[in-house]
């Protein structure tokens, strides 16, 4: 996965996994990751992969492959990929990471920072408004909407107003942070949870991040 995220093509390796009948879910994950990073797979290679998959795992998987194509997760190539630009803009790959003394969320995978958590960092600092150009690179729609009258988005609230303090059991003052709820649709990985826990421990983070998701 790391090699694919860094821009390498691993289709030969994926074909080997199919030939060896490696676990079906593992093959699907690699295929979808390669397709998403490369904005699809070249048509001739795509057709060959589909054929090999059906031969190796049975015709039942055709429905799954069709659904993945419909969702845009496993598809034929459509122009150039924006992934290299996203990877650089969000600093997703960090080479010098010390898991024993981490200074960045990338430590959770020994060098790759989950994009979802980088977006959370962007929401905290500099905020949605200042980070809008970077958010435009990410597929999908970005919505910043304030529903409660008189409440400003996170980037509009001054840090000193976000900070309050309460007394702990020992009498020591504990920083009482504002709450930020992050909801993942489709589930959340352990790496993402670990990265968010790391953010919660940072003194310069004015929020306590609460994670919720609709997955199992």
PDB file of C-alpha atoms in Angstrom:
ATOM      1  CA  UNK A   1       0.000   0.000   0.000  1.00  0.00           C
ATOM      2  CA  UNK A   2       2.773   2.442   0.881  1.00  0.00           C
ATOM      3  CA  UNK A   3       4.433   2.005  -2.537  1.00  0.00           C
ATOM      4  CA  UNK A   4       1.133   2.676  -4.303  1.00  0.00           C
ATOM      5  CA  UNK A   5       0.544   5.798  -2.226  1.00  0.00           C
ATOM      6  CA  UNK A   6       4.019   7.026  -3.154  1.00  0.00           C
ATOM      7  CA  UNK A   7       3.084   6.786  -6.850  1.00  0.00           C
ATOM      8  CA  UNK A   8       4.391   3.376  -7.867  1.00  0.00           C
ATOM      9  CA  UNK A   9       2.383   1.007 -10.055  1.00  0.00           C
ATOM     10  CA  UNK A  10       1.909  -2.380  -8.450  1.00  0.00           C
ATOM     11  CA  UNK A  11      -0.332  -4.039 -11.030  1.00  0.00           C
ATOM     12  CA  UNK A  12       2.180  -6.845 -11.625  1.00  0.00           C
ATOM     13  CA  UNK A  13       2.155  -7.616  -7.911  1.00  0.00           C
ATOM     14  CA  UNK A  14      -1.668  -7.522  -7.851  1.00  0.00           C
ATOM     15  CA  UNK A  15      -1.759  -9.953 -10.780  1.00  0.00           C
ATOM     16  CA  UNK A  16       0.522 -12.282  -8.831  1.00  0.00           C
ATOM     17  CA  UNK A  17      -1.845 -12.102  -5.858  1.00  0.00           C
ATOM     18  CA  UNK A  18      -4.757 -13.022  -8.135  1.00  0.00           C
ATOM     19  CA  UNK A  19      -2.827 -15.928  -9.661  1.00  0.00           C
ATOM     20  CA  UNK A  20      -2.034 -17.225  -6.162  1.00  0.00           C
ATOM     21  CA  UNK A  21      -5.675 -16.697  -5.148  1.00  0.00           C
ATOM     22  CA  UNK A  22      -4.733 -14.486  -2.243  1.00  0.00           C
ATOM     23  CA  UNK A  23      -7.674 -13.450   0.006  1.00  0.00           C
ATOM     24  CA  UNK A  24     -10.316 -11.738  -2.118  1.00  0.00           C
ATOM     25  CA  UNK A  25     -10.692  -8.696   0.147  1.00  0.00           C
ATOM     26  CA  UNK A  26      -6.928  -8.099   0.097  1.00  0.00           C
ATOM     27  CA  UNK A  27      -6.910  -8.113  -3.725  1.00  0.00           C
ATOM     28  CA  UNK A  28      -9.890  -5.743  -3.834  1.00  0.00           C
ATOM     29  CA  UNK A  29      -8.234  -3.277  -1.459  1.00  0.00           C
ATOM     30  CA  UNK A  30      -5.071  -3.138  -3.546  1.00  0.00           C
ATOM     31  CA  UNK A  31      -7.011  -2.811  -6.815  1.00  0.00           C
ATOM     32  CA  UNK A  32      -9.177   0.021  -5.517  1.00  0.00           C
ATOM     33  CA  UNK A  33      -6.198   1.831  -4.008  1.00  0.00           C
ATOM     34  CA  UNK A  34      -4.241   1.584  -7.272  1.00  0.00           C
ATOM     35  CA  UNK A  35      -7.259   2.784  -9.248  1.00  0.00           C
ATOM     36  CA  UNK A  36      -7.982   5.724  -6.935  1.00  0.00           C
ATOM     37  CA  UNK A  37      -4.368   6.903  -6.848  1.00  0.00           C
ATOM     38  CA  UNK A  38      -3.974   6.634 -10.619  1.00  0.00           C
ATOM     39  CA  UNK A  39      -7.440   7.966 -11.521  1.00  0.00           C
ATOM     40  CA  UNK A  40      -8.222   4.570 -12.989  1.00  0.00           C
ATOM     41  CA  UNK A  41      -6.373   1.774 -14.761  1.00  0.00           C
ATOM     42  CA  UNK A  42      -5.535   1.665 -18.480  1.00  0.00           C
ATOM     43  CA  UNK A  43      -8.419   0.009 -20.385  1.00  0.00           C
ATOM     44  CA  UNK A  44      -6.450  -2.990 -21.702  1.00  0.00           C
ATOM     45  CA  UNK A  45      -4.995  -3.744 -18.259  1.00  0.00           C
ATOM     46  CA  UNK A  46      -8.362  -3.148 -16.616  1.00  0.00           C
ATOM     47  CA  UNK A  47     -10.115  -5.683 -18.855  1.00  0.00           C
ATOM     48  CA  UNK A  48      -7.333  -8.218 -18.276  1.00  0.00           C
ATOM     49  CA  UNK A  49      -7.549  -7.795 -14.494  1.00  0.00           C
ATOM     50  CA  UNK A  50     -11.322  -8.262 -14.502  1.00  0.00           C
ATOM     51  CA  UNK A  51     -10.985 -11.426 -16.576  1.00  0.00           C
ATOM     52  CA  UNK A  52      -8.276 -12.865 -14.315  1.00  0.00           C
ATOM     53  CA  UNK A  53     -10.302 -12.062 -11.197  1.00  0.00           C
ATOM     54  CA  UNK A  54     -13.398 -13.844 -12.517  1.00  0.00           C
ATOM     55  CA  UNK A  55     -11.304 -16.879 -13.500  1.00  0.00           C
ATOM     56  CA  UNK A  56      -9.633 -17.011 -10.079  1.00  0.00           C
ATOM     57  CA  UNK A  57     -12.570 -16.226  -7.776  1.00  0.00           C
ATOM     58  CA  UNK A  58     -15.656 -17.203  -9.758  1.00  0.00           C
ATOM     59  CA  UNK A  59     -18.398 -15.402 -11.652  1.00  0.00           C
ATOM     60  CA  UNK A  60     -20.050 -14.312  -8.388  1.00  0.00           C
ATOM     61  CA  UNK A  61     -17.508 -11.484  -8.057  1.00  0.00           C
ATOM     62  CA  UNK A  62     -18.751  -9.814 -11.251  1.00  0.00           C
ATOM     63  CA  UNK A  63     -21.496  -8.040  -9.294  1.00  0.00           C
ATOM     64  CA  UNK A  64     -18.948  -6.692  -6.811  1.00  0.00           C
ATOM     65  CA  UNK A  65     -16.680  -5.459  -9.611  1.00  0.00           C
ATOM     66  CA  UNK A  66     -19.630  -3.744 -11.330  1.00  0.00           C
ATOM     67  CA  UNK A  67     -20.597  -2.005  -8.079  1.00  0.00           C
ATOM     68  CA  UNK A  68     -17.007  -0.838  -7.509  1.00  0.00           C
ATOM     69  CA  UNK A  69     -16.909   0.571 -11.033  1.00  0.00           C
ATOM     70  CA  UNK A  70     -20.223   2.344 -10.478  1.00  0.00           C
ATOM     71  CA  UNK A  71     -18.798   3.939  -7.336  1.00  0.00           C
ATOM     72  CA  UNK A  72     -15.614   4.981  -9.141  1.00  0.00           C
ATOM     73  CA  UNK A  73     -13.388   2.831  -6.925  1.00  0.00           C
ATOM     74  CA  UNK A  74     -12.221   0.426  -9.658  1.00  0.00           C
ATOM     75  CA  UNK A  75     -12.505   1.921 -13.122  1.00  0.00           C
ATOM     76  CA  UNK A  76     -10.806   2.577 -16.455  1.00  0.00           C
ATOM     77  CA  UNK A  77      -8.349   5.454 -16.568  1.00  0.00           C
ATOM     78  CA  UNK A  78      -9.778   8.925 -17.170  1.00  0.00           C
ATOM     79  CA  UNK A  79      -7.062  11.499 -17.726  1.00  0.00           C
ATOM     80  CA  UNK A  80      -4.216  12.367 -15.391  1.00  0.00           C
ATOM     81  CA  UNK A  81      -4.263  11.756 -11.656  1.00  0.00           C
ATOM     82  CA  UNK A  82      -4.474  14.549  -9.075  1.00  0.00           C
ATOM     83  CA  UNK A  83      -3.021  12.307  -6.363  1.00  0.00           C
ATOM     84  CA  UNK A  84       0.604  13.580  -6.642  1.00  0.00           C
ATOM     85  CA  UNK A  85      -0.655  17.142  -6.097  1.00  0.00           C
ATOM     86  CA  UNK A  86      -2.836  16.096  -3.135  1.00  0.00           C
ATOM     87  CA  UNK A  87       0.018  14.085  -1.615  1.00  0.00           C
ATOM     88  CA  UNK A  88       2.345  17.072  -1.767  1.00  0.00           C
ATOM     89  CA  UNK A  89      -0.196  19.730  -0.685  1.00  0.00           C
ATOM     90  CA  UNK A  90      -1.251  17.784   2.428  1.00  0.00           C
ATOM     91  CA  UNK A  91       2.252  16.435   3.185  1.00  0.00           C
ATOM     92  CA  UNK A  92       0.968  12.871   3.309  1.00  0.00           C
ATOM     93  CA  UNK A  93       4.373  11.193   3.053  1.00  0.00           C
ATOM     94  CA  UNK A  94       6.925  11.907   5.775  1.00  0.00           C
ATOM     95  CA  UNK A  95      10.336  10.285   5.408  1.00  0.00           C
ATOM     96  CA  UNK A  96      11.962  10.927   8.786  1.00  0.00           C
ATOM     97  CA  UNK A  97       9.415   9.684  11.340  1.00  0.00           C
ATOM     98  CA  UNK A  98      10.358   8.404  14.779  1.00  0.00           C
ATOM     99  CA  UNK A  99       7.591   6.108  16.101  1.00  0.00           C
ATOM    100  CA  UNK A 100       9.184   6.185  19.572  1.00  0.00           C
ATOM    101  CA  UNK A 101       9.129   9.982  19.767  1.00  0.00           C
ATOM    102  CA  UNK A 102       6.495  11.091  17.231  1.00  0.00           C
ATOM    103  CA  UNK A 103       6.155  14.687  16.128  1.00  0.00           C
ATOM    104  CA  UNK A 104       3.547  14.122  13.414  1.00  0.00           C
ATOM    105  CA  UNK A 105       0.492  11.929  12.817  1.00  0.00           C
ATOM    106  CA  UNK A 106       2.431  10.107  10.077  1.00  0.00           C
ATOM    107  CA  UNK A 107       4.047   8.006  12.809  1.00  0.00           C
ATOM    108  CA  UNK A 108       0.931   5.779  12.924  1.00  0.00           C
ATOM    109  CA  UNK A 109       1.987   4.101   9.667  1.00  0.00           C
ATOM    110  CA  UNK A 110       5.724   4.840   9.890  1.00  0.00           C
ATOM    111  CA  UNK A 111       5.550   7.571   7.282  1.00  0.00           C
ATOM    112  CA  UNK A 112       2.066   8.012   5.771  1.00  0.00           C
ATOM    113  CA  UNK A 113      -0.339  10.543   7.279  1.00  0.00           C
ATOM    114  CA  UNK A 114      -4.011   9.561   6.790  1.00  0.00           C
ATOM    115  CA  UNK A 115      -5.622  12.128   4.493  1.00  0.00           C
ATOM    116  CA  UNK A 116      -8.783  12.240   6.621  1.00  0.00           C
ATOM    117  CA  UNK A 117      -6.791  13.323   9.676  1.00  0.00           C
ATOM    118  CA  UNK A 118      -4.807  15.877   7.659  1.00  0.00           C
ATOM    119  CA  UNK A 119      -8.186  17.390   6.743  1.00  0.00           C
ATOM    120  CA  UNK A 120      -9.079  17.520  10.455  1.00  0.00           C
ATOM    121  CA  UNK A 121      -5.793  19.350  11.080  1.00  0.00           C
ATOM    122  CA  UNK A 122      -6.707  21.759   8.288  1.00  0.00           C
ATOM    123  CA  UNK A 123     -10.086  22.440   9.928  1.00  0.00           C
ATOM    124  CA  UNK A 124      -8.310  23.280  13.189  1.00  0.00           C
ATOM    125  CA  UNK A 125      -5.510  25.366  11.711  1.00  0.00           C
ATOM    126  CA  UNK A 126      -5.645  27.443   9.527  1.00  0.00           C
ATOM    127  CA  UNK A 127      -9.365  26.616   9.188  1.00  0.00           C
ATOM    128  CA  UNK A 128     -11.776  25.867   6.336  1.00  0.00           C
ATOM    129  CA  UNK A 129     -11.667  29.355   4.855  1.00  0.00           C
ATOM    130  CA  UNK A 130      -7.887  29.565   4.679  1.00  0.00           C
ATOM    131  CA  UNK A 131      -7.567  25.958   3.514  1.00  0.00           C
ATOM    132  CA  UNK A 132     -10.285  26.066   0.872  1.00  0.00           C
ATOM    133  CA  UNK A 133      -7.864  25.899  -2.061  1.00  0.00           C
ATOM    134  CA  UNK A 134      -6.346  22.687  -0.743  1.00  0.00           C
ATOM    135  CA  UNK A 135      -9.789  21.203  -0.109  1.00  0.00           C
ATOM    136  CA  UNK A 136     -10.704  21.793  -3.766  1.00  0.00           C
ATOM    137  CA  UNK A 137      -8.047  19.224  -4.710  1.00  0.00           C
ATOM    138  CA  UNK A 138      -9.856  16.477  -2.781  1.00  0.00           C
ATOM    139  CA  UNK A 139     -12.636  14.658  -4.695  1.00  0.00           C
ATOM    140  CA  UNK A 140     -16.136  15.429  -3.514  1.00  0.00           C
ATOM    141  CA  UNK A 141     -17.912  18.525  -2.252  1.00  0.00           C
ATOM    142  CA  UNK A 142     -16.675  20.656   0.637  1.00  0.00           C
ATOM    143  CA  UNK A 143     -19.426  22.266   2.720  1.00  0.00           C
ATOM    144  CA  UNK A 144     -18.866  24.755   5.523  1.00  0.00           C
ATOM    145  CA  UNK A 145     -22.210  25.570   7.096  1.00  0.00           C
ATOM    146  CA  UNK A 146     -23.054  27.170  10.437  1.00  0.00           C
ATOM    147  CA  UNK A 147     -26.448  25.987  11.706  1.00  0.00           C
ATOM    148  CA  UNK A 148     -26.572  27.656  15.134  1.00  0.00           C
ATOM    149  CA  UNK A 149     -27.156  31.433  14.988  1.00  0.00           C
ATOM    150  CA  UNK A 150     -24.289  33.455  16.365  1.00  0.00           C
ATOM    151  CA  UNK A 151     -21.787  30.580  16.290  1.00  0.00           C
ATOM    152  CA  UNK A 152     -18.774  31.077  14.054  1.00  0.00           C
ATOM    153  CA  UNK A 153     -16.776  28.394  12.199  1.00  0.00           C
ATOM    154  CA  UNK A 154     -13.640  27.171  14.064  1.00  0.00           C
ATOM    155  CA  UNK A 155     -11.253  29.443  12.148  1.00  0.00           C
ATOM    156  CA  UNK A 156     -13.284  32.528  13.091  1.00  0.00           C
ATOM    157  CA  UNK A 157     -13.062  31.957  16.862  1.00  0.00           C
ATOM    158  CA  UNK A 158     -10.027  33.317  18.645  1.00  0.00           C
ATOM    159  CA  UNK A 159      -7.858  30.772  20.409  1.00  0.00           C
ATOM    160  CA  UNK A 160      -7.976  32.528  23.737  1.00  0.00           C
ATOM    161  CA  UNK A 161     -11.761  32.272  23.766  1.00  0.00           C
ATOM    162  CA  UNK A 162     -11.601  28.562  23.033  1.00  0.00           C
ATOM    163  CA  UNK A 163      -9.523  27.860  26.112  1.00  0.00           C
ATOM    164  CA  UNK A 164     -11.034  27.418  29.544  1.00  0.00           C
ATOM    165  CA  UNK A 165      -9.799  25.568  32.587  1.00  0.00           C
ATOM    166  CA  UNK A 166     -11.260  23.291  35.220  1.00  0.00           C
ATOM    167  CA  UNK A 167      -9.848  21.840  38.417  1.00  0.00           C
ATOM    168  CA  UNK A 168      -8.856  18.178  38.433  1.00  0.00           C
ATOM    169  CA  UNK A 169      -9.133  15.788  41.369  1.00  0.00           C
ATOM    170  CA  UNK A 170      -5.681  16.792  42.649  1.00  0.00           C
ATOM    171  CA  UNK A 171      -6.474  20.493  42.400  1.00  0.00           C
ATOM    172  CA  UNK A 172      -4.322  20.914  39.297  1.00  0.00           C
ATOM    173  CA  UNK A 173      -5.917  23.006  36.584  1.00  0.00           C
ATOM    174  CA  UNK A 174      -6.835  21.011  33.489  1.00  0.00           C
ATOM    175  CA  UNK A 175      -7.435  22.608  30.126  1.00  0.00           C
ATOM    176  CA  UNK A 176     -11.097  22.300  29.155  1.00  0.00           C
ATOM    177  CA  UNK A 177     -11.154  22.112  25.372  1.00  0.00           C
ATOM    178  CA  UNK A 178     -14.067  22.713  23.039  1.00  0.00           C
ATOM    179  CA  UNK A 179     -15.549  19.600  21.455  1.00  0.00           C
ATOM    180  CA  UNK A 180     -15.168  18.737  17.782  1.00  0.00           C
ATOM    181  CA  UNK A 181     -17.174  15.766  16.469  1.00  0.00           C
ATOM    182  CA  UNK A 182     -15.711  13.984  13.437  1.00  0.00           C
ATOM    183  CA  UNK A 183     -18.078  11.529  11.763  1.00  0.00           C
ATOM    184  CA  UNK A 184     -16.764   8.911   9.335  1.00  0.00           C
ATOM    185  CA  UNK A 185     -19.163   7.293   6.874  1.00  0.00           C
ATOM    186  CA  UNK A 186     -18.189   3.782   5.831  1.00  0.00           C
ATOM    187  CA  UNK A 187     -16.082   3.080   8.916  1.00  0.00           C
ATOM    188  CA  UNK A 188     -12.809   4.333  10.343  1.00  0.00           C
ATOM    189  CA  UNK A 189      -9.415   2.606  10.552  1.00  0.00           C
ATOM    190  CA  UNK A 190      -7.313   2.028  13.659  1.00  0.00           C
ATOM    191  CA  UNK A 191      -4.585   4.175  12.070  1.00  0.00           C
ATOM    192  CA  UNK A 192      -6.996   7.111  11.767  1.00  0.00           C
ATOM    193  CA  UNK A 193      -8.123   6.695  15.373  1.00  0.00           C
ATOM    194  CA  UNK A 194      -4.498   6.577  16.560  1.00  0.00           C
ATOM    195  CA  UNK A 195      -3.692   9.726  14.596  1.00  0.00           C
ATOM    196  CA  UNK A 196      -6.685  11.554  16.107  1.00  0.00           C
ATOM    197  CA  UNK A 197      -5.650  10.461  19.603  1.00  0.00           C
ATOM    198  CA  UNK A 198      -2.232  11.950  18.871  1.00  0.00           C
ATOM    199  CA  UNK A 199      -3.888  15.258  17.899  1.00  0.00           C
ATOM    200  CA  UNK A 200      -5.927  15.242  21.115  1.00  0.00           C
ATOM    201  CA  UNK A 201      -2.713  15.107  23.147  1.00  0.00           C
ATOM    202  CA  UNK A 202      -1.194  18.180  21.476  1.00  0.00           C
ATOM    203  CA  UNK A 203      -1.158  21.327  23.610  1.00  0.00           C
ATOM    204  CA  UNK A 204      -1.694  23.626  20.621  1.00  0.00           C
ATOM    205  CA  UNK A 205      -4.899  21.833  19.624  1.00  0.00           C
ATOM    206  CA  UNK A 206      -7.813  23.850  21.086  1.00  0.00           C
ATOM    207  CA  UNK A 207     -10.315  21.021  20.504  1.00  0.00           C
ATOM    208  CA  UNK A 208     -11.098  17.642  22.007  1.00  0.00           C
ATOM    209  CA  UNK A 209     -11.880  15.530  18.942  1.00  0.00           C
ATOM    210  CA  UNK A 210     -14.656  12.961  19.322  1.00  0.00           C
ATOM    211  CA  UNK A 211     -14.857  10.234  16.669  1.00  0.00           C
ATOM    212  CA  UNK A 212     -18.069   8.626  15.461  1.00  0.00           C
ATOM    213  CA  UNK A 213     -18.797   6.393  12.467  1.00  0.00           C
ATOM    214  CA  UNK A 214     -21.532   4.291  10.874  1.00  0.00           C
ATOM    215  CA  UNK A 215     -19.334   1.236  10.290  1.00  0.00           C
ATOM    216  CA  UNK A 216     -19.027  -1.911  12.352  1.00  0.00           C
TER     217      UNK A 216
END
